[in-house]
Amino acid sequence: MSTRSFCSRLLLLFLVGLVGGGPAIAAAQTADDAYRFSNRFPAVGTRATGMSGAGGVGGWADPSALYTNPAGLGYYQASEISGSLSGLLSRDESTYQIFVDGPASQNTGDNATARLGHLTGIYNVDTERGSLVFALGFNRTSAFDRELTYSGKNSSSSITDTFLPFGEEFDVSEDNGTVNIDVFPVVPFVAFQAGAVEFFNSRFQNDQYPFLQAVAPGQSIQQDGTVTRGGSMNEFSFAGAVEVAPDVMIGGAANISYGTYVFENELTETATRPGSNDGYSVVVGDRLLEGFRSMFFRERFTSDLTGFNLRLGLSANAAEDVRLGFTVETPTWYSIDETFTDAFIRTEFGNGSLAYGDDPDEDAARGEFQYQLQTPWRLSTGVSYTRDPFLISADVEFVDWSQTRLDADETEFDVTNETLEEYDYVVNWRGGIEYRSENGLSLRTGIAYRPGARGFDFTLADGEETDRSRLFLSAGAGVQLSERLSLNAAWMQERSTDQFLPYASVTPPGESEPIDVPVIDEDVVRNQIRVGFRYSF
């Protein structure tokens, strides 16, 4: 075995490459993340949430008009302020499985957050003829909060299999009897520093692949993981609407979008029989660490997004009790600042531990990156039918996700943009009903559907094909407390299926077959609860 010695020149080159060339390894520049950043709730505001957002595109006097069709502001007869608080309760039920029909284990992760839902001011200009209305508003347009936990026994693979450097990814030299090993890729470098993989000089001298992983092939381990997603997207809008003909409104909104997305992935691998990998040990100075017990891995990134777009709309009474609306929304041009840590690793042995990444100077796996995201155009149309005491509404939205683009000054996103072109267009739809009684009580319900943009894009561990479509169900109620003040409450549930792979299925150096990795199937249910007020004057 060799002692640990590193070439300062190569390490400096390595660190410069990470800071200057970090885009090549930063975690969030993927097609899935671009799609995630661009997805939004079907509804904002309390009344609209109770109807899953239906009604807004057709045009109505509601704060959510800023988000769906600003032409609807023209139907306001008075000025108004409104606001709401929003709570999100998320449950992620996971199934850990390696082989189809193989042993499986289930876990449940719960997450709860509370935030400001919306805050809007509407000003109805006193005009001699027609309608002129301006609005200023804040809306929370999406939330990423959810937590996945999983666990299971595995003797088929380990994340340490993916840490092994290939032949062109390390260099071995000798200086006055001291063997120097330089490992170039970020994660293998961190793993080598933390003792999750080790160089064995005896193997190198015998012309064998010189690295071994802490978890030997076929060794039984317990895997326990947590994947945490957090943050939200928000929209600050300035909008206006004008009546250009009797009961014909046009409107527009200028929107600043901003928010944060946080992703953290943690995995602990524990030997079911500590010390069973007797052939593995790590030399650290004059110490010999042996008797592998466990390994902890963590990766994390935070993306801060700021963007701008325009939303234009038309709404008109097409017939008695029937209203039609159209909305066109430009792409949102986002600037994204990302900080990331590709790997923190700690390896526990029977007589000590070794870690890399917890010291401020151990920054090889940390970096920052800036890039741009352009979302697709959105086209919507809606219709509503009003016949007291009912309002019935529906709308559809067309989005071609293949038009999404990523760009950066330092890096060409050719591969990612080609992957985005594999996405397809979708037609989102939503429908809702509102009942309004004479005593001021309103009852609402709705449904919305967001198809997966990649169609049948993954296979569950049991062999079933599915996609990442999202179904929303909602209900709500409102009560008129006085001529000017009303209170509203709404519930909207989101249901979806997802899948997570803790690590890639690689073919380790010297092996001929890729490893079998665990598949974590997810059933996600997120319940959003909003409570708000409206005050007119």
Coordinates of C-alpha atoms in Angstrom, one line a residue:
M1 CA 0.0 0.0 0.0
S2 CA 1.1 3.6 -0.6
T3 CA 1.3 6.6 1.7
R4 CA -1.0 9.5 0.8
S5 CA 0.9 12.2 -1.1
F6 CA -0.5 14.7 -3.6
C7 CA 1.0 16.8 -6.3
S8 CA 0.2 20.4 -5.4
R9 CA 0.5 21.6 -9.0
L10 CA -2.1 19.1 -10.2
L11 CA -4.3 19.9 -7.2
L12 CA -4.2 23.6 -7.9
L13 CA -5.0 22.9 -11.5
F14 CA -7.9 20.7 -10.4
L15 CA -9.3 23.4 -8.1
V16 CA -9.0 26.1 -10.8
G17 CA -10.8 23.8 -13.2
L18 CA -13.6 23.4 -10.7
V19 CA -14.2 27.1 -10.1
G20 CA -13.7 28.1 -13.7
G21 CA -15.0 25.0 -15.4
G22 CA -17.5 24.0 -12.8
P23 CA -20.4 23.9 -15.3
A24 CA -19.2 20.5 -16.4
I25 CA -20.0 18.9 -13.1
A26 CA -22.6 21.2 -11.4
A27 CA -25.6 19.2 -10.4
A28 CA -28.6 21.2 -11.6
Q29 CA -28.0 21.8 -15.3
T30 CA -30.2 19.0 -16.5
A31 CA -33.3 18.7 -18.6
D32 CA -35.3 17.6 -15.6
D33 CA -34.3 20.5 -13.5
A34 CA -35.1 23.0 -16.3
Y35 CA -38.5 21.4 -16.5
R36 CA -39.0 21.5 -12.7
F37 CA -38.1 25.2 -12.5
S38 CA -40.6 26.0 -15.2
N39 CA -43.6 24.0 -13.8
R40 CA -46.2 26.0 -11.8
F41 CA -49.3 25.5 -9.6
P42 CA -52.5 25.4 -11.7
A43 CA -53.9 28.1 -9.3
V44 CA -52.9 31.0 -7.1
G45 CA -55.2 32.9 -4.7
T46 CA -57.8 31.4 -2.4
R47 CA -60.9 31.4 -4.6
A48 CA -59.1 30.1 -7.6
T49 CA -57.4 27.4 -5.6
G50 CA -60.7 26.0 -4.6
M51 CA -61.5 25.6 -8.3
S52 CA -58.1 24.3 -9.3
G53 CA -57.5 27.6 -11.2
A54 CA -60.4 27.1 -13.6
G55 CA -62.2 30.3 -14.6
G56 CA -59.2 32.6 -14.7
V57 CA -58.5 32.4 -18.4
G58 CA -62.1 33.1 -19.4
G59 CA -61.8 36.3 -17.4
W60 CA -63.1 37.2 -13.9
A61 CA -62.8 39.9 -11.3
D62 CA -60.4 37.9 -9.0
P63 CA -56.9 38.5 -7.8
S64 CA -55.7 35.4 -9.7
A65 CA -56.4 37.3 -13.0
L66 CA -52.8 38.6 -12.8
Y67 CA -51.7 35.0 -13.1
T68 CA -54.1 33.6 -15.6
N69 CA -55.6 36.4 -17.8
P70 CA -55.0 40.0 -16.8
A71 CA -57.9 41.1 -19.0
G72 CA -60.2 39.8 -16.2
L73 CA -59.2 42.8 -14.1
G74 CA -61.5 44.9 -16.3
Y75 CA -64.6 43.3 -14.7
Y76 CA -63.8 44.9 -11.3
Q77 CA -66.4 47.4 -10.1
A78 CA -64.5 48.5 -7.0
S79 CA -60.9 48.7 -5.7
E80 CA -59.7 45.8 -3.5
I81 CA -56.9 44.4 -1.4
S82 CA -56.6 40.7 -0.7
G83 CA -54.1 38.3 0.8
S84 CA -53.7 34.7 1.9
L85 CA -51.5 32.3 3.8
S86 CA -50.6 29.0 2.3
G87 CA -49.5 25.7 4.0
L88 CA -48.1 22.7 2.1
L89 CA -48.2 19.2 3.6
S90 CA -46.2 16.7 1.6
R91 CA -46.1 12.9 1.9
D92 CA -43.7 10.8 -0.1
E93 CA -44.2 7.0 0.1
S94 CA -41.2 5.1 -1.2
T95 CA -40.5 1.5 -2.3
Y96 CA -36.9 0.4 -2.3
Q97 CA -36.2 -2.5 -4.7
I98 CA -33.2 -3.8 -6.6
F99 CA -34.8 -6.5 -8.8
V100 CA -38.3 -6.9 -10.2
D101 CA -40.2 -9.2 -7.9
G102 CA -37.2 -9.0 -5.5
P103 CA -37.4 -8.0 -1.8
A104 CA -38.8 -4.6 -1.2
S105 CA -39.1 -2.2 1.7
Q106 CA -41.3 0.8 2.2
N107 CA -40.8 4.2 3.9
T108 CA -42.7 7.4 4.3
G109 CA -41.3 10.9 4.3
D110 CA -43.4 13.9 5.6
N111 CA -42.7 17.6 5.1
A112 CA -44.7 20.7 6.1
T113 CA -44.1 24.4 5.3
A114 CA -46.1 27.6 5.6
R115 CA -45.6 30.8 3.5
L116 CA -47.4 33.8 2.2
G117 CA -49.7 32.7 -0.6
H118 CA -50.6 36.0 -2.3
L119 CA -50.9 39.7 -1.6
T120 CA -52.7 41.9 -4.2
G121 CA -53.9 45.4 -4.5
I122 CA -56.5 46.3 -7.2
Y123 CA -57.3 50.0 -8.2
N124 CA -60.4 50.7 -10.2
V125 CA -60.0 54.0 -11.9
D126 CA -63.1 56.2 -11.8
T127 CA -64.0 56.7 -15.5
E128 CA -66.9 58.2 -17.2
R129 CA -67.1 55.4 -19.7
G130 CA -65.9 51.8 -19.7
S131 CA -63.4 50.3 -17.3
L132 CA -59.8 50.9 -16.4
V133 CA -58.2 48.9 -13.7
F134 CA -54.6 48.5 -12.4
A135 CA -53.2 45.9 -10.1
L136 CA -50.0 45.2 -8.2
G137 CA -49.6 41.7 -6.8
F138 CA -47.4 39.0 -5.3
N139 CA -48.2 35.3 -5.9
R140 CA -46.4 32.1 -4.9
T141 CA -46.5 30.1 -8.1
S142 CA -44.8 26.8 -7.1
A143 CA -43.2 25.0 -4.2
F144 CA -40.6 22.3 -4.3
D145 CA -40.9 21.1 -0.7
R146 CA -40.9 17.4 -0.2
E147 CA -38.7 14.7 1.5
L148 CA -37.9 11.2 0.4
T149 CA -36.6 8.6 2.8
Y150 CA -35.7 5.0 1.9
S151 CA -33.8 2.0 3.3
G152 CA -33.0 -1.5 2.4
K153 CA -30.4 -4.3 2.3
N154 CA -28.1 -4.6 -0.7
S155 CA -25.5 -7.1 -1.7
S156 CA -25.5 -6.3 -5.4
S157 CA -23.8 -2.9 -5.4
S158 CA -22.6 0.1 -3.4
I159 CA -22.2 3.8 -4.2
T160 CA -18.5 3.2 -3.6
D161 CA -18.5 1.3 -6.9
T162 CA -19.1 4.6 -8.7
F163 CA -16.2 6.3 -6.9
L164 CA -13.5 4.2 -8.6
P165 CA -11.3 6.2 -11.0
F166 CA -10.7 4.9 -14.5
G167 CA -7.2 4.5 -16.0
E168 CA -7.1 8.0 -17.5
E169 CA -8.5 9.5 -14.3
F170 CA -5.5 9.0 -12.0
D171 CA -1.7 9.3 -12.1
V172 CA 1.0 7.4 -10.1
S173 CA 4.5 8.7 -9.6
E174 CA 7.4 8.0 -7.3
D175 CA 9.7 10.5 -5.6
N176 CA 12.5 9.3 -3.3
G177 CA 10.7 6.1 -2.5
T178 CA 7.4 7.8 -1.8
V179 CA 4.5 6.9 -4.1
N180 CA 2.3 9.9 -5.1
I181 CA -1.2 9.3 -6.3
D182 CA -3.2 12.0 -8.0
V183 CA -6.9 11.4 -8.7
F184 CA -8.5 13.9 -11.1
P185 CA -12.4 13.7 -11.2
V186 CA -14.1 15.5 -8.3
V187 CA -16.1 12.6 -6.6
P188 CA -13.3 10.0 -6.9
F189 CA -10.9 12.6 -5.6
V190 CA -13.1 13.2 -2.5
A191 CA -13.7 9.5 -2.1
F192 CA -9.9 8.8 -2.1
Q193 CA -9.3 11.6 0.4
A194 CA -12.0 10.2 2.6
G195 CA -11.0 6.6 2.5
A196 CA -14.0 5.3 0.6
V197 CA -11.6 4.1 -2.1
E198 CA -7.9 3.2 -1.6
F199 CA -4.8 2.7 -3.8
F200 CA -2.9 -0.6 -3.3
N201 CA 0.6 -0.4 -4.5
S202 CA 1.0 -4.2 -4.5
R203 CA -1.7 -4.4 -7.1
F204 CA -0.2 -1.6 -9.1
Q205 CA 3.2 -3.4 -9.2
N206 CA 1.5 -6.6 -10.4
D207 CA -0.1 -4.6 -13.3
Q208 CA -3.6 -5.0 -11.7
Y209 CA -6.1 -2.2 -11.4
P210 CA -4.8 -0.6 -8.2
F211 CA -7.9 0.8 -6.5
L212 CA -10.4 -1.0 -4.2
Q213 CA -13.7 0.3 -2.8
A214 CA -14.6 0.2 0.9
V215 CA -17.6 -2.0 0.2
A216 CA -16.3 -5.2 -1.5
P217 CA -18.4 -6.6 -4.4
G218 CA -21.0 -8.9 -3.0
Q219 CA -20.6 -7.5 0.6
S220 CA -24.0 -7.1 2.3
I221 CA -24.8 -3.5 3.4
Q222 CA -27.7 -1.6 4.8
Q223 CA -28.5 1.5 2.7
D224 CA -30.4 4.4 4.3
G225 CA -31.0 7.6 2.3
T226 CA -32.8 10.9 2.5
V227 CA -33.5 13.2 -0.4
T228 CA -34.7 16.7 0.6
R229 CA -36.1 19.3 -1.9
G230 CA -37.1 22.7 -0.8
G231 CA -37.7 26.3 -1.9
S232 CA -40.4 28.0 -4.0
M233 CA -41.0 30.2 -7.0
N234 CA -42.7 33.6 -6.7
E235 CA -44.1 36.2 -9.1
F236 CA -44.4 39.9 -8.6
S237 CA -46.7 41.5 -11.2
F238 CA -47.8 44.9 -12.4
A239 CA -50.9 44.6 -14.5
G240 CA -53.7 46.6 -16.1
A241 CA -56.9 46.1 -18.1
V242 CA -59.1 48.3 -20.2
E243 CA -62.6 47.9 -21.7
V244 CA -62.1 48.5 -25.4
A245 CA -65.7 47.8 -26.3
P246 CA -68.8 46.9 -24.3
D247 CA -67.9 43.8 -22.3
V248 CA -64.6 43.3 -24.2
M249 CA -61.5 43.6 -22.1
I250 CA -57.8 43.5 -22.9
G251 CA -55.1 43.4 -20.3
G252 CA -51.4 42.9 -19.8
A253 CA -49.0 42.0 -17.0
A254 CA -45.3 42.5 -16.6
N255 CA -44.0 39.8 -14.2
I256 CA -40.8 39.4 -12.3
S257 CA -40.3 35.8 -11.2
Y258 CA -37.8 34.8 -8.5
G259 CA -37.2 32.0 -6.1
T260 CA -34.8 29.3 -4.8
Y261 CA -34.5 25.6 -5.3
V262 CA -32.6 23.5 -2.8
F263 CA -31.6 19.8 -3.4
E264 CA -29.8 17.6 -0.9
N265 CA -29.1 13.9 -1.3
E266 CA -27.7 11.9 1.7
L267 CA -26.8 8.2 1.7
T268 CA -25.4 6.0 4.5
E269 CA -24.0 2.5 3.8
T270 CA -23.5 0.4 6.9
A271 CA -21.8 -3.0 6.8
T272 CA -24.2 -5.7 8.1
R273 CA -21.1 -7.5 9.4
P274 CA -18.6 -4.9 10.5
G275 CA -15.1 -5.7 9.4
S276 CA -16.2 -8.4 6.9
N277 CA -14.1 -6.7 4.2
D278 CA -10.8 -7.7 5.9
G279 CA -8.7 -7.0 2.7
Y280 CA -9.5 -3.3 2.8
S281 CA -7.5 -0.8 4.9
V282 CA -6.4 2.8 4.5
V283 CA -3.0 4.3 5.3
V284 CA -3.1 7.8 6.7
G285 CA 0.3 9.0 7.7
D286 CA 1.6 6.5 10.2
R287 CA -1.9 5.1 10.9
L288 CA -3.6 2.2 9.4
L289 CA -7.5 2.4 9.4
E290 CA -9.2 -1.0 9.0
G291 CA -12.4 -2.8 9.8
F292 CA -14.8 -0.9 7.6
R293 CA -18.1 0.0 9.4
S294 CA -19.9 2.6 7.4
M295 CA -19.7 5.4 4.8
F296 CA -21.7 8.6 4.6
F297 CA -22.2 10.5 1.3
R298 CA -23.8 13.9 0.8
E299 CA -24.3 16.1 -2.3
R300 CA -26.1 19.4 -2.3
F301 CA -26.9 22.4 -4.6
T302 CA -28.9 25.6 -4.2
S303 CA -30.2 27.5 -7.3
D304 CA -31.3 31.1 -7.0
L305 CA -33.5 32.2 -10.0
T306 CA -34.6 35.6 -11.2
G307 CA -36.6 36.1 -14.4
F308 CA -39.0 38.3 -16.4
N309 CA -41.9 37.8 -18.8
L310 CA -45.0 39.3 -20.1
R311 CA -48.6 38.0 -20.1
L312 CA -51.3 39.4 -22.5
G313 CA -55.0 38.6 -22.4
L314 CA -58.4 39.1 -24.0
S315 CA -61.8 38.5 -22.4
A316 CA -65.3 39.0 -23.8
N317 CA -68.9 38.1 -23.2
A318 CA -69.5 35.9 -26.3
A319 CA -73.2 35.3 -25.5
E320 CA -75.6 35.7 -22.6
D321 CA -74.0 34.1 -19.6
V322 CA -71.0 32.9 -21.6
R323 CA -67.6 34.4 -21.4
L324 CA -64.5 33.5 -23.5
G325 CA -60.9 34.4 -22.9
F326 CA -57.4 34.0 -24.5
T327 CA -54.0 34.4 -23.0
V328 CA -50.5 34.4 -24.5
E329 CA -47.5 34.4 -22.3
T330 CA -43.9 35.0 -23.4
P331 CA -41.0 32.9 -22.3
T332 CA -39.6 33.6 -18.9
W333 CA -35.9 34.6 -19.2
Y334 CA -34.2 33.3 -16.0
S335 CA -30.8 34.1 -14.7
I336 CA -29.7 31.4 -12.3
D337 CA -26.9 31.5 -9.7
E338 CA -26.0 28.1 -8.3
T339 CA -23.8 27.0 -5.4
F340 CA -23.0 23.3 -5.2
T341 CA -21.2 20.6 -3.3
D342 CA -20.7 17.5 -5.4
A343 CA -19.6 15.3 -2.5
F344 CA -18.9 15.3 1.2
I345 CA -17.8 11.8 2.3
R346 CA -17.0 10.3 5.7
T347 CA -15.8 6.7 6.2
E348 CA -15.9 5.0 9.6
F349 CA -13.6 2.2 10.5
G350 CA -13.2 0.1 13.6
N351 CA -10.3 2.2 14.8
G352 CA -11.1 5.6 13.5
S353 CA -12.6 7.6 10.6
L354 CA -11.6 9.7 7.7
A355 CA -13.5 12.5 6.0
Y356 CA -13.2 15.1 3.3
G357 CA -15.3 18.3 2.8
D358 CA -16.0 19.4 6.3
D359 CA -13.0 21.8 6.5
P360 CA -13.3 25.2 4.8
D361 CA -10.0 24.5 3.0
E362 CA -11.3 21.2 1.6
D363 CA -13.2 22.9 -1.3
A364 CA -12.4 20.7 -4.3
A365 CA -16.0 19.6 -4.5
R366 CA -17.5 23.0 -3.9
G367 CA -18.2 25.8 -6.5
E368 CA -20.5 28.4 -8.0
F369 CA -22.0 28.7 -11.5
Q370 CA -24.2 31.1 -13.4
Y371 CA -26.3 30.2 -16.4
Q372 CA -29.5 31.2 -18.2
L373 CA -32.8 29.4 -18.7
Q374 CA -35.5 30.3 -21.3
T375 CA -38.9 28.7 -20.7
P376 CA -41.5 28.0 -23.5
W377 CA -44.3 30.2 -24.7
R378 CA -47.7 29.4 -23.2
L379 CA -51.0 29.8 -25.0
S380 CA -54.3 29.4 -23.1
T381 CA -58.0 29.7 -23.8
G382 CA -61.0 29.4 -21.4
V383 CA -64.7 29.6 -21.1
S384 CA -67.1 30.2 -18.2
Y385 CA -70.8 29.9 -17.9
T386 CA -72.7 31.9 -15.3
R387 CA -76.3 31.1 -14.4
D388 CA -77.1 32.0 -10.7
P389 CA -76.3 30.4 -8.4
F390 CA -73.6 28.6 -10.4
L391 CA -70.4 29.5 -12.2
I392 CA -69.0 26.7 -14.4
S393 CA -65.6 27.2 -16.0
A394 CA -62.9 25.3 -17.9
D395 CA -59.7 26.2 -19.7
V396 CA -56.7 24.6 -21.5
E397 CA -53.1 25.6 -21.9
F398 CA -50.6 24.6 -24.6
V399 CA -46.9 24.4 -23.7
D400 CA -44.2 23.0 -26.0
W401 CA -41.5 22.0 -23.5
S402 CA -39.0 21.1 -26.3
Q403 CA -38.5 24.9 -26.7
T404 CA -36.9 25.2 -23.3
R405 CA -33.2 26.3 -23.6
L406 CA -30.2 26.5 -21.3
D407 CA -27.2 28.7 -21.9
A408 CA -24.0 29.9 -20.2
D409 CA -21.1 32.1 -21.1
E410 CA -18.5 29.5 -20.2
T411 CA -20.2 26.3 -21.3
E412 CA -22.3 25.0 -24.2
F413 CA -25.3 23.1 -23.1
D414 CA -25.4 21.0 -26.3
V415 CA -26.2 17.7 -24.6
T416 CA -28.8 19.1 -22.2
N417 CA -30.6 21.1 -24.9
E418 CA -30.6 18.0 -27.1
T419 CA -32.2 16.2 -24.2
L420 CA -34.8 18.9 -23.8
E421 CA -35.8 18.4 -27.4
E422 CA -36.9 14.9 -26.4
Y423 CA -39.6 16.6 -24.3
D424 CA -42.9 17.1 -26.1
Y425 CA -45.8 19.6 -26.1
V426 CA -48.5 19.1 -23.5
V427 CA -52.1 20.3 -23.2
N428 CA -52.9 21.2 -19.5
W429 CA -56.5 21.4 -18.6
R430 CA -58.6 22.4 -15.5
G431 CA -62.3 22.7 -14.7
G432 CA -64.2 24.1 -11.7
I433 CA -67.7 24.9 -10.3
E434 CA -68.7 27.6 -7.9
Y435 CA -72.0 27.7 -6.0
R436 CA -73.1 31.1 -4.6
S437 CA -76.0 31.3 -2.2
E438 CA -78.0 34.3 -1.4
N439 CA -76.7 34.5 2.2
G440 CA -73.2 35.1 1.0
L441 CA -71.9 31.5 1.3
S442 CA -69.9 30.1 -1.7
L443 CA -68.8 26.5 -2.3
R444 CA -66.2 25.5 -4.9
T445 CA -64.6 22.4 -6.3
G446 CA -62.2 21.7 -9.2
I447 CA -59.9 19.4 -11.0
A448 CA -56.7 20.0 -13.0
Y449 CA -54.3 17.8 -15.0
R450 CA -50.7 18.4 -15.9
P451 CA -49.4 15.6 -18.3
G452 CA -45.8 14.5 -18.1
A453 CA -43.9 16.2 -20.9
R454 CA -41.8 13.1 -21.7
G455 CA -44.8 10.7 -21.9
F456 CA -44.0 7.2 -20.6
D457 CA -40.6 8.1 -19.5
F458 CA -39.7 5.6 -16.7
T459 CA -40.4 2.1 -15.6
L460 CA -41.3 1.2 -12.0
A461 CA -39.4 -1.5 -10.2
D462 CA -42.4 -3.9 -10.8
G463 CA -42.1 -3.3 -14.5
E464 CA -45.1 -0.9 -14.9
E465 CA -44.5 2.0 -17.2
T466 CA -45.7 5.4 -16.0
D467 CA -45.0 9.1 -16.4
R468 CA -44.6 12.2 -14.2
S469 CA -48.1 13.6 -14.8
R470 CA -49.7 15.4 -12.0
L471 CA -53.4 15.3 -11.0
F472 CA -54.9 18.1 -8.8
L473 CA -58.2 17.9 -6.9
S474 CA -59.6 20.9 -5.0
A475 CA -62.4 22.2 -2.8
G476 CA -63.1 25.6 -1.2
A477 CA -65.5 27.8 0.5
G478 CA -66.1 31.5 1.1
V479 CA -68.3 33.6 3.3
Q480 CA -69.3 37.3 3.0
L481 CA -68.8 38.8 6.5
S482 CA -69.9 42.3 5.4
E483 CA -70.6 44.2 2.2
R484 CA -66.8 44.9 1.9
L485 CA -65.1 42.0 3.6
S486 CA -65.1 38.2 2.8
L487 CA -63.0 35.3 4.0
N488 CA -62.1 32.3 1.8
A489 CA -60.4 28.9 2.4
A490 CA -59.3 26.3 -0.1
W491 CA -57.7 22.9 -0.2
M492 CA -55.9 21.5 -3.3
Q493 CA -54.3 18.0 -3.5
E494 CA -51.5 17.1 -5.9
R495 CA -50.9 13.4 -6.8
S496 CA -47.9 12.2 -8.8
T497 CA -45.5 9.3 -9.3
D498 CA -41.8 9.7 -9.4
Q499 CA -38.6 7.6 -9.2
F500 CA -35.1 8.2 -7.8
L501 CA -31.9 6.3 -8.3
P502 CA -29.3 6.8 -5.5
Y503 CA -26.4 6.4 -7.9
A504 CA -25.7 5.5 -11.5
S505 CA -25.4 2.0 -12.9
V506 CA -21.8 2.1 -13.9
T507 CA -19.4 -0.7 -15.1
P508 CA -16.5 -0.5 -12.5
P509 CA -13.0 -0.6 -13.9
G510 CA -11.9 -4.2 -14.6
E511 CA -15.6 -5.5 -14.7
S512 CA -17.6 -6.4 -17.7
E513 CA -21.1 -5.8 -16.5
P514 CA -22.8 -2.8 -15.0
I515 CA -23.8 -2.9 -11.4
D516 CA -27.4 -3.4 -10.3
V517 CA -28.6 -0.3 -8.4
P518 CA -31.6 0.2 -6.1
V519 CA -34.7 1.7 -7.6
I520 CA -36.7 4.0 -5.4
D521 CA -40.3 4.3 -6.6
E522 CA -42.3 7.3 -5.1
D523 CA -46.0 7.9 -4.6
V524 CA -46.2 11.7 -3.8
V525 CA -49.2 13.4 -2.3
R526 CA -49.0 17.1 -1.5
N527 CA -51.9 19.0 0.2
Q528 CA -52.0 22.7 -0.1
I529 CA -54.3 24.7 2.3
R530 CA -54.9 28.4 1.8
V531 CA -56.8 30.9 4.0
G532 CA -57.3 34.4 2.8
F533 CA -59.4 37.6 2.8
R534 CA -60.7 40.2 0.3
Y535 CA -61.6 43.7 1.2
S536 CA -63.2 46.1 -1.3
F537 CA -63.4 49.9 -1.1

